[in-house]
Amino acid sequence: MDVGFHGLSAFPLTPADEDGVVDAEALSRLIERLDAAEVDSIGLLGSTGSYAYLSRAERLRAIKATVESLKGKRPLIVGVGALRTSESVALAKDAEAAGADALLLAPVSYTPLTQEEAYHHFAAVAGSTSLPLCIYNNPSTTKFSFGDELLVRLAYIPHIRAVKMPLPADMAFKDELERLRPRLGEGFAIGYSGDWGASQAVMQGANCWYSVIGGLLPVPSLRLLRAAQAGDATEVERIEAYFQPLWSLFQEFGSYRVVYAAANLLSLTHRQPPLPVMPLSVSDCARVEEALAKLSELDGLPAATP
Amino acid sequence: MDVGFHGLSAFPLTPADEDGVVDAEALSRLIERLDAAEVDSIGLLGSTGSYAYLSRAERLRAIKATVESLKGKRPLIVGVGALRTSESVALAKDAEAAGADALLLAPVSYTPLTQEEAYHHFAAVAGSTSLPLCIYNNPSTTKFSFGDELLVRLAYIPHIRAVKMPLPADMAFKDELERLRPRLGEGFAIGYSGDWGASQAVMQGANCWYSVIGGLLPVPSLRLLRAAQAGDATEVERIEAYFQPLWSLFQEFGSYRVVYAAANLLSLTHRQPPLPVMPLSVSDCARVEEALAKLSELDGLPAATP
């Protein structure tokens, strides 16, 4: 199986009840949507997939439900971040045994980590399974900043094959890619999360869009991604206009809260984010509904989408 | 029992093995030291006590060992921070049932929390037991910043009786206390963590020193605290000089790593911090040893201390 660190990597929610018990049925429905749309990979148990809020047993339940739904048709990347190295190692082994194709690892911390500590954490997890691993560089949730030197050291570890980068402050993807590519090596995949910048990232040479909205609305997301991959700037700009209201809400409330509201509005799940994270207010949900309506005006979508 | 949000609140390590199983015997030894030195309270399962890295079952094991050692002689404050509100509520109930006298709650997060979300989280935990609760304001680990408005709203909740503040950027304790006291009310206790600033905080009117070093070396810590409480600036300055090398190391490496090294050097435990947090190097440990030697020169300590 192609490990899937390219194209559209779709990150679904993991619907769960108030105690963190995964709703496998609702998750399977989300996975089947992604499979039907033919996304390039599925990123299970990313930040959008609430990995940090779920126990080891519940994460395994989510993986098993997904593997059963996918039947090997799409590459499955599974997030294995945890505060303890020993826990991340156990999660990685669980994921491999349950049928994951690749791992995604964020340097979750409580005591802020040094670059050296993060290096040993990644080396231990990468060495514990035979699966390829993507570095999850997400300072907005982990508060950890990867120096270039650390990324270079990690890229020397055989199983570590990709990085999921945050949007650069000035959206200067080209500069960042030109700086990192020669140091990380040609076979090392560089992708981005932050949905509102992803089409530009791909136009400027990024390998992958690690996408929140792709996990819920794969059809219009793939339209945008394919236009970006083809280098069709006019079409990208045209499609981006339909996404714009959603991007504004992502930036205002965080994509996590907005995508839960959207999933509820679309009747894909009635589950809410884990408290203390609160659902959006009724009036903010109305704005999400408007943004979904705008996106549904994008021509050429199947009648039933988004 | 006086709930203990004043004077020296001593925060011990929670010694545990590589898998996070608490070493109850080593913990009891630390607790007995604190009891013998007559600290004003014990802050179990604070950041220094690795609460974020320990499971619910292991936290309960730590509380039970401490209650058994203390036999009700000192107020016991127990940290109940967790990512999920439901988990913090369960931890609070465990702590109350096991004999804790008070709770300490930090707004731990993965998805960054809004002020409103933190308010409801605290309200839910405070409402779940009859114990008084101290707000744990620790942006260096939680990355959450409390606005004054949020502190004021929380202080209206009957069980919430204290706050543990970080050192203000300019060490302007007096300004901060004068700003907060009238808004939080006279019965609301304001204390500080950040050991190198705590004597100044107490001299300027803070109620409590929530102390890392007090959890390991309670005798010299109490000397410093009592001088500060007495307003004896000359004596505070004299004692601070003996602590200074330790404070420098706290600021360089984080107090968590340094106090583990010190506990090992003093043969109080052979346990290390939870990986990925790494023990200090041999050469850095030698610097901790020098700092402990300097502190041991403080006159009037019992022969066997620190």
XYZ file of C-alpha atoms in Angstrom:
612
model
C 0.000 0.000 0.000
C 1.261 3.459 -0.998
C 1.738 5.134 2.387
C -0.255 8.181 1.443
C 1.799 11.229 2.389
C 0.637 13.033 -0.776
C -2.489 14.552 -2.287
C -5.558 14.954 -0.065
C -5.176 13.361 3.343
C -8.649 13.618 4.858
C -8.926 13.976 8.657
C -12.356 12.956 9.966
C -13.846 13.688 13.370
C -14.007 10.759 15.793
C -17.602 10.954 17.070
C -17.741 9.936 20.754
C -20.051 10.272 23.738
C -19.513 12.508 26.812
C -17.279 9.922 28.454
C -15.082 9.483 25.410
C -16.600 6.217 24.164
C -16.230 6.175 20.374
C -19.402 6.000 18.270
C -18.090 3.428 15.790
C -21.214 3.546 13.647
C -21.041 7.321 13.115
C -17.293 7.071 12.449
C -17.879 4.367 9.827
C -20.360 6.615 8.041
C -17.726 9.365 7.834
C -15.108 6.892 6.584
C -17.437 5.540 3.892
C -17.954 9.091 2.585
C -14.192 9.527 2.283
C -13.756 6.196 0.568
C -16.572 6.907 -1.901
C -15.008 10.277 -2.757
C -11.633 8.583 -3.376
C -9.461 10.700 -1.105
C -5.719 9.944 -1.325
C -5.488 8.863 2.312
C -7.350 8.994 5.601
C -5.782 10.662 8.646
C -7.510 9.004 11.575
C -7.039 10.315 15.127
C -5.470 13.611 14.170
C -6.260 16.756 16.162
C -9.619 16.880 14.364
C -10.074 13.239 15.350
C -9.747 14.121 19.068
C -6.806 11.757 19.610
C -5.624 13.704 22.642
C -8.992 13.189 24.366
C -9.360 9.448 23.748
C -8.042 6.521 25.784
C -5.887 3.796 24.294
C -8.858 1.396 24.215
C -11.108 3.920 22.453
C -8.437 4.814 19.937
C -8.140 1.121 19.096
C -11.916 0.897 18.696
C -11.757 3.800 16.207
C -8.946 2.145 14.221
C -10.749 -1.182 14.047
C -13.998 0.421 12.837
C -12.075 2.323 10.159
C -10.090 -0.671 8.954
C -13.315 -2.631 8.684
C -14.970 0.131 6.643
C -11.986 0.728 4.350
C -11.123 -2.902 3.595
C -7.655 -1.805 2.460
C -8.951 0.465 -0.309
C -7.210 3.664 0.950
C -4.014 4.253 2.932
C -4.769 4.757 6.618
C -2.568 7.113 8.655
C -3.158 6.931 12.440
C -2.221 9.536 15.057
C -0.340 8.079 18.052
C 0.548 11.196 20.068
C 0.660 10.911 23.877
C 2.402 12.598 26.788
C 4.543 9.561 27.614
C 6.932 7.913 25.197
C 5.878 4.497 26.503
C 2.235 5.315 25.730
C 2.990 6.492 22.184
C 4.982 3.292 21.599
C 2.028 1.210 22.819
C -0.366 3.184 20.592
C 1.924 2.703 17.571
C 1.992 -1.055 18.150
C -1.797 -1.118 18.527
C -2.186 0.791 15.252
C 0.153 -1.521 13.339
C -1.506 -4.657 14.701
C -4.966 -3.307 13.802
C -4.011 -2.625 10.192
C -2.811 0.997 9.933
C -0.532 1.833 6.987
C 1.328 4.767 8.551
C 1.685 6.756 11.778
C 1.375 10.429 12.631
C 3.142 11.664 15.753
C 2.927 15.041 17.492
C 5.261 16.037 20.347
C 2.477 16.435 22.897
C 3.858 17.829 26.144
C 3.020 19.163 29.580
C 6.517 20.022 30.768
C 7.794 21.870 27.671
C 10.206 19.591 25.770
C 13.708 20.368 24.553
C 14.674 19.608 20.940
C 16.784 16.697 22.252
C 13.867 15.224 24.204
C 11.592 15.422 21.157
C 14.278 13.710 19.051
C 14.480 10.717 21.398
C 10.685 10.538 21.650
C 10.321 10.296 17.861
C 13.222 7.854 17.555
C 11.655 5.547 20.150
C 8.241 5.523 18.466
C 9.655 5.188 14.928
C 11.784 2.267 16.115
C 8.890 0.398 17.681
C 7.017 -0.607 14.499
C 7.732 -1.160 10.809
C 5.294 1.561 9.697
C 6.357 4.809 8.015
C 5.867 7.843 10.232
C 4.887 11.453 9.579
C 6.104 14.165 11.961
C 3.128 16.189 13.164
C 4.405 19.753 13.534
C 1.464 21.604 15.096
C 2.637 24.355 17.473
C -0.892 25.759 17.941
C -1.867 22.685 19.981
C 1.465 21.228 21.179
C 3.291 24.569 21.729
C 6.421 22.783 20.546
C 8.524 24.447 17.838
C 10.639 22.235 15.581
C 13.961 23.765 14.639
C 15.247 22.898 11.135
C 18.123 20.981 12.758
C 15.681 18.706 14.568
C 13.694 18.008 11.374
C 16.949 17.142 9.585
C 18.034 14.768 12.372
C 14.615 13.105 12.359
C 14.641 12.701 8.555
C 17.730 10.499 8.955
C 15.666 7.941 10.880
C 14.638 5.386 8.235
C 10.937 5.095 9.135
C 10.370 8.843 9.355
C 9.258 9.761 5.840
C 7.140 12.911 6.025
C 6.281 16.075 7.914
C 2.946 17.820 8.332
C 3.836 21.503 8.659
C 1.773 24.434 9.962
C 1.202 27.366 7.599
C 4.271 29.612 7.567
C 3.560 33.049 9.086
C 3.813 34.895 5.779
C 2.452 32.009 3.617
C 5.937 31.849 2.044
C 5.643 28.160 1.122
C 8.139 28.396 -1.701
C 10.890 29.798 0.547
C 10.218 27.178 3.201
C 10.140 24.295 0.709
C 13.346 25.497 -0.982
C 15.020 25.745 2.427
C 13.852 22.340 3.706
C 13.792 20.077 0.603
C 17.560 19.824 0.045
C 18.122 19.177 3.765
C 15.336 16.613 4.248
C 16.020 14.721 1.007
C 13.996 14.138 -2.147
C 12.063 11.119 -0.864
C 10.865 13.001 2.218
C 7.287 14.289 1.812
C 6.435 17.812 3.011
C 2.772 18.632 3.500
C 0.703 21.320 5.200
C -2.287 21.661 7.463
C -4.288 24.898 7.867
C -6.995 24.484 5.246
C -7.127 28.113 4.102
C -3.493 28.023 2.961
C -3.321 24.511 1.554
C -4.120 25.189 -2.106
C -1.296 27.754 -2.217
C 1.021 25.270 -0.491
C 0.296 22.608 -3.110
C 0.586 25.115 -5.993
C 4.035 25.993 -4.631
C 5.211 22.398 -4.457
C 3.968 20.802 -1.215
C 3.269 17.072 -1.482
C 0.185 16.850 0.697
C -2.786 18.735 2.093
C -3.575 17.337 5.551
C -7.143 18.542 5.584
C -9.819 19.109 8.220
C -12.559 19.995 5.742
C -11.459 17.102 3.545
C -12.474 14.793 6.390
C -16.058 16.057 6.213
C -16.566 17.387 2.660
C -14.195 15.373 0.507
C -15.821 16.151 -2.861
C -15.303 19.943 -3.020
C -11.962 19.524 -1.191
C -10.731 17.175 -3.920
C -11.898 19.665 -6.582
C -9.732 22.321 -4.959
C -6.763 19.999 -4.461
C -6.798 18.654 -8.036
C -6.891 22.198 -9.443
C -3.915 23.097 -7.218
C -2.017 19.969 -8.269
C -2.650 20.872 -11.938
C -1.247 24.347 -11.277
C -4.494 25.926 -12.519
C -4.342 29.220 -10.599
C -7.548 30.611 -12.107
C -9.587 27.562 -11.143
C -8.017 27.484 -7.660
C -8.975 31.112 -7.120
C -12.501 30.469 -8.356
C -13.029 27.468 -6.043
C -11.378 29.212 -3.076
C -14.097 31.887 -3.222
C -16.712 29.248 -2.353
C -14.640 28.025 0.602
C -13.856 31.511 1.897
C -16.746 31.888 4.411
C -15.770 28.541 5.956
C -12.090 29.552 6.197
C -13.113 32.752 8.010
C -15.038 30.710 10.562
C -12.108 28.267 10.949
C -9.857 31.218 11.783
C -12.384 32.779 14.156
C -13.436 29.692 16.167
C -10.830 27.048 15.334
C -11.564 24.429 12.695
C -12.315 21.800 15.381
C -15.420 23.570 16.713
C -16.621 24.597 13.239
C -16.332 21.145 11.715
C -18.334 19.648 14.609
C -21.052 22.226 13.958
C -20.970 21.423 10.236
C -21.158 17.667 10.839
C -24.200 18.209 13.058
C -25.882 20.524 10.529
C -25.342 17.877 7.836
C -26.792 15.192 10.166
C -23.604 13.137 9.855
C -23.324 12.863 13.632
C -25.118 14.277 16.654
C -21.971 14.011 18.784
C -20.290 17.147 20.129
C -16.652 17.986 20.932
C -15.320 16.738 24.289
C -16.004 19.154 27.151
C -14.445 21.537 28.133
C -14.426 22.314 24.393
C -17.926 23.656 23.794
C -20.207 23.435 20.743
C -20.730 26.693 18.857
C -23.708 28.835 19.855
C -26.946 28.725 17.876
C -26.133 32.023 16.153
C -22.623 30.888 15.243
C -24.055 27.618 13.908
C -26.282 29.699 11.642
C -23.115 31.266 10.202
C -21.698 27.776 9.596
C -24.929 26.870 7.803
C -24.537 29.923 5.547
C -20.942 28.972 4.789
C -22.029 25.431 3.856
C -24.747 26.862 1.620
C -22.180 29.002 -0.183
C -19.908 25.992 -0.728
C -22.840 23.946 -2.075
C -23.172 26.505 -4.905
C -19.869 25.280 -6.329
C -20.837 23.876 -9.730
C -20.402 20.282 -10.725
C -20.932 18.769 -7.284
C -23.118 15.686 -7.048
C -26.675 16.675 -6.092
C -26.408 15.311 -2.558
C -23.201 17.181 -1.546
C -21.956 18.682 0.563
C -8.886 21.095 58.842
C -7.593 24.498 57.726
C -7.591 24.154 53.962
C -4.020 25.360 53.616
C -3.948 28.042 50.946
C -1.368 30.000 52.968
C 2.253 29.796 54.069
C 4.464 27.115 52.550
C 2.572 24.670 50.355
C 5.148 21.982 49.577
C 4.875 20.169 46.206
C 6.672 16.812 46.225
C 7.653 14.692 43.246
C 5.574 11.573 42.644
C 8.235 8.891 42.106
C 7.065 6.358 39.506
C 8.519 3.715 37.206
C 8.895 3.926 33.401
C 5.296 2.855 32.851
C 3.884 5.409 35.284
C 3.296 3.052 38.216
C 3.677 5.108 41.406
C 6.415 4.109 43.863
C 4.299 4.521 46.998
C 7.192 3.761 49.344
C 9.427 6.493 47.902
C 6.496 8.920 47.900
C 5.788 8.167 51.570
C 9.414 8.965 52.447
C 9.067 12.377 50.789
C 5.774 13.015 52.571
C 7.241 12.088 55.966
C 10.031 14.650 55.434
C 7.432 17.339 54.782
C 5.397 16.353 57.801
C 8.456 16.326 60.083
C 9.457 19.808 58.877
C 5.934 21.086 59.612
C 5.101 22.603 56.241
C 1.801 24.503 56.116
C 0.295 22.182 53.506
C 1.196 19.520 50.975
C 0.436 20.011 47.290
C 0.238 16.485 45.905
C 0.029 15.848 42.156
C 0.982 19.332 41.071
C 3.126 19.854 37.973
C 6.138 18.775 40.055
C 4.111 15.741 41.089
C 3.701 14.665 37.427
C -0.098 14.689 37.584
C -0.377 15.139 33.828
C 1.597 11.935 33.228
C -0.275 9.672 35.659
C -3.433 7.630 35.119
C -6.482 7.950 37.335
C -5.615 4.684 39.123
C -2.032 5.773 39.796
C -3.093 9.188 41.029
C -5.412 7.458 43.478
C -2.547 5.238 44.624
C -0.460 8.376 45.298
C -3.268 10.020 47.275
C -3.868 6.921 49.404
C -0.154 6.562 50.237
C -0.004 10.238 51.231
C -3.140 10.145 53.370
C -1.771 7.099 55.159
C 1.559 8.845 55.831
C 0.038 12.139 56.944
C -2.696 10.762 59.224
C -4.503 14.106 59.004
C -1.644 16.133 60.487
C -1.265 18.551 57.529
C -3.758 19.880 54.969
C -3.543 17.925 51.720
C -4.193 19.721 48.418
C -4.543 17.402 45.407
C -4.172 18.312 41.722
C -7.064 17.085 39.537
C -6.231 18.566 36.136
C -7.182 16.599 33.011
C -8.037 17.270 29.377
C -11.673 16.250 29.764
C -14.094 17.853 32.201
C -15.591 14.431 32.968
C -12.124 13.107 33.868
C -11.360 16.056 36.180
C -14.717 15.545 37.889
C -13.919 11.846 38.412
C -10.465 12.734 39.781
C -11.972 15.291 42.163
C -14.409 12.703 43.512
C -11.584 10.175 43.908
C -9.519 12.748 45.833
C -12.384 13.657 48.167
C -13.253 10.013 48.856
C -9.595 9.213 49.593
C -9.259 12.013 52.158
C -7.960 15.123 50.387
C -8.656 18.479 52.056
C -8.618 20.664 48.947
C -8.272 20.544 45.169
C -5.972 22.238 42.697
C -7.169 22.546 39.100
C -5.264 23.677 36.006
C -6.991 24.325 32.649
C -5.060 21.627 30.787
C -5.875 21.736 27.091
C -5.042 20.393 23.671
C -7.460 22.458 21.599
C -6.765 25.917 23.092
C -9.661 26.872 25.386
C -11.691 30.065 25.397
C -12.240 31.953 28.684
C -15.857 30.765 28.615
C -14.860 27.120 28.198
C -12.417 27.354 31.107
C -15.142 28.942 33.258
C -17.550 26.054 32.692
C -14.775 23.507 33.244
C -13.937 25.002 36.659
C -17.599 25.371 37.587
C -18.264 21.704 36.792
C -15.326 20.457 38.873
C -15.987 22.826 41.779
C -19.605 21.712 41.829
C -18.764 18.014 41.929
C -17.357 17.818 45.497
C -17.581 19.710 48.770
C -13.840 20.492 48.823
C -12.394 24.000 48.484
C -10.583 24.520 45.184
C -7.529 26.509 44.147
C -7.240 27.772 40.558
C -3.935 26.651 39.082
C -2.832 29.462 36.783
C 0.278 28.074 35.076
C 0.612 29.338 31.498
C 4.107 27.853 31.066
C 2.626 24.340 31.008
C -1.046 24.862 30.090
C -0.543 27.796 27.653
C -3.840 29.150 28.959
C -3.962 32.798 30.066
C -6.534 33.792 32.688
C -7.999 37.233 32.137
C -8.889 39.191 35.316
C -12.571 38.936 34.341
C -12.399 35.138 34.364
C -10.703 35.065 37.788
C -13.407 37.363 39.142
C -16.195 35.173 37.734
C -14.558 32.064 39.196
C -14.126 33.688 42.610
C -17.932 33.992 42.794
C -18.225 30.187 42.779
C -18.499 29.270 46.478
C -15.958 26.403 46.547
C -13.291 28.300 44.608
C -11.242 29.942 47.351
C -7.722 30.544 46.052
C -5.487 31.072 43.046
C -1.920 29.928 42.428
C -0.442 32.612 40.189
C 2.679 32.569 38.012
C 5.338 35.212 38.689
C 4.326 38.505 37.044
C 6.674 39.459 34.183
C 8.191 42.407 36.054
C 7.910 40.835 39.552
C 5.392 43.609 40.339
C 3.548 41.572 42.982
C 2.277 44.617 44.822
C 0.589 46.064 41.717
C -0.958 42.708 40.864
C -2.199 42.079 44.415
C -3.640 45.604 44.680
C -5.395 45.103 41.354
C -6.795 41.634 42.139
C -7.559 41.701 45.910
C -10.527 44.097 45.809
C -12.025 42.213 42.871
C -11.506 38.673 44.238
C -12.584 39.497 47.787
C -10.784 39.457 51.130
C -11.345 35.783 51.898
C -9.858 34.712 48.570
C -6.233 33.553 48.930
C -3.659 34.648 46.331
C -0.405 32.708 46.203
C 2.508 32.300 43.792
C 4.620 29.595 42.244
C 8.047 30.202 40.676
C 10.369 29.589 43.603
C 12.888 32.352 42.812
C 10.239 35.059 43.161
C 8.226 33.662 46.036
C 9.920 35.405 48.998
C 9.305 38.760 47.309
C 5.696 37.772 46.633
C 5.122 36.952 50.306
C 6.937 40.113 51.472
C 4.552 42.085 49.266
C 1.447 40.448 50.672
C 0.851 37.117 48.915
C -0.833 34.465 51.092
C 1.030 31.413 49.922
C 4.214 30.093 48.355
C 3.337 27.043 46.222
C 6.823 25.625 46.271
C 8.755 23.057 44.235
C 11.875 23.178 46.402
C 9.688 23.122 49.514
C 8.553 19.655 48.411
C 12.113 18.365 48.580
C 13.967 20.646 51.040
C 11.304 21.867 53.430
C 13.642 23.042 56.223
C 15.574 25.791 54.395
C 12.406 26.649 52.423
C 10.533 27.279 55.688
C 13.423 29.438 56.952
C 13.050 31.616 53.859
C 9.264 31.699 54.028
C 9.116 32.596 57.733
C 11.601 35.464 57.212
C 9.444 36.731 54.342
C 6.262 36.432 56.416
C 7.970 38.413 59.198
C 8.868 41.121 56.679
C 12.560 40.762 57.561
C 14.083 41.965 54.258
C 17.682 41.645 55.466
C 17.248 38.034 56.517
C 15.341 37.209 53.304
C 18.176 38.638 51.231
C 20.756 36.719 53.262
C 18.929 33.378 52.865
C 18.153 34.006 49.167
C 21.914 34.112 48.473
C 22.181 30.441 49.519
C 19.282 29.475 47.223
C 20.546 31.496 44.259
C 22.552 28.747 42.453
C 19.507 26.477 42.616
C 17.218 29.221 41.236
C 19.608 29.723 38.309
C 19.391 26.018 37.487
C 15.586 26.082 37.822
C 15.468 28.873 35.260
C 17.940 27.149 32.927
C 16.512 23.600 32.934
C 13.052 23.931 34.459
C 12.523 23.128 38.125
C 11.013 19.727 37.252
C 14.242 18.299 35.826
C 16.428 19.918 38.504
C 14.404 18.683 41.455
C 14.524 15.115 40.078
C 18.312 15.391 39.866
C 18.443 16.777 43.424
C 16.205 14.018 44.786
C 18.485 11.420 43.181
C 21.642 13.100 44.515
C 20.119 13.087 48.007
C 19.178 9.386 47.598
C 15.531 10.186 48.280
C 14.471 8.324 45.163
C 16.147 6.647 42.213
C 13.169 7.330 39.971
C 13.516 9.649 36.968
C 11.060 11.981 35.211
C 8.653 10.359 32.722
C 10.112 10.043 29.215
C 10.189 12.005 26.906
C 11.317 14.348 29.731
C 14.953 13.351 30.230
C 17.129 13.340 33.342
C 19.864 15.988 33.437
C 23.282 15.035 32.059
C 26.088 13.978 34.406
C 27.777 17.374 34.103
C 24.531 19.240 34.791
C 23.893 16.984 37.796
C 27.301 18.063 39.113
C 26.059 21.653 38.999
C 22.965 20.625 40.971
C 25.246 18.983 43.524
C 27.204 22.252 43.887
C 23.975 24.201 44.333
C 22.843 21.780 47.067
C 26.233 22.133 48.775
C 25.863 25.917 48.787
C 22.393 25.661 50.314
C 23.683 23.266 52.991
C 25.994 26.066 54.218
C 22.942 27.991 55.434
C 23.479 28.208 59.197
C 21.175 26.688 61.726
C 20.017 23.747 59.629
C 19.824 20.369 61.359
C 23.021 18.380 60.687
C 21.287 15.923 58.358
C 19.755 18.540 56.032
C 19.226 19.364 53.308
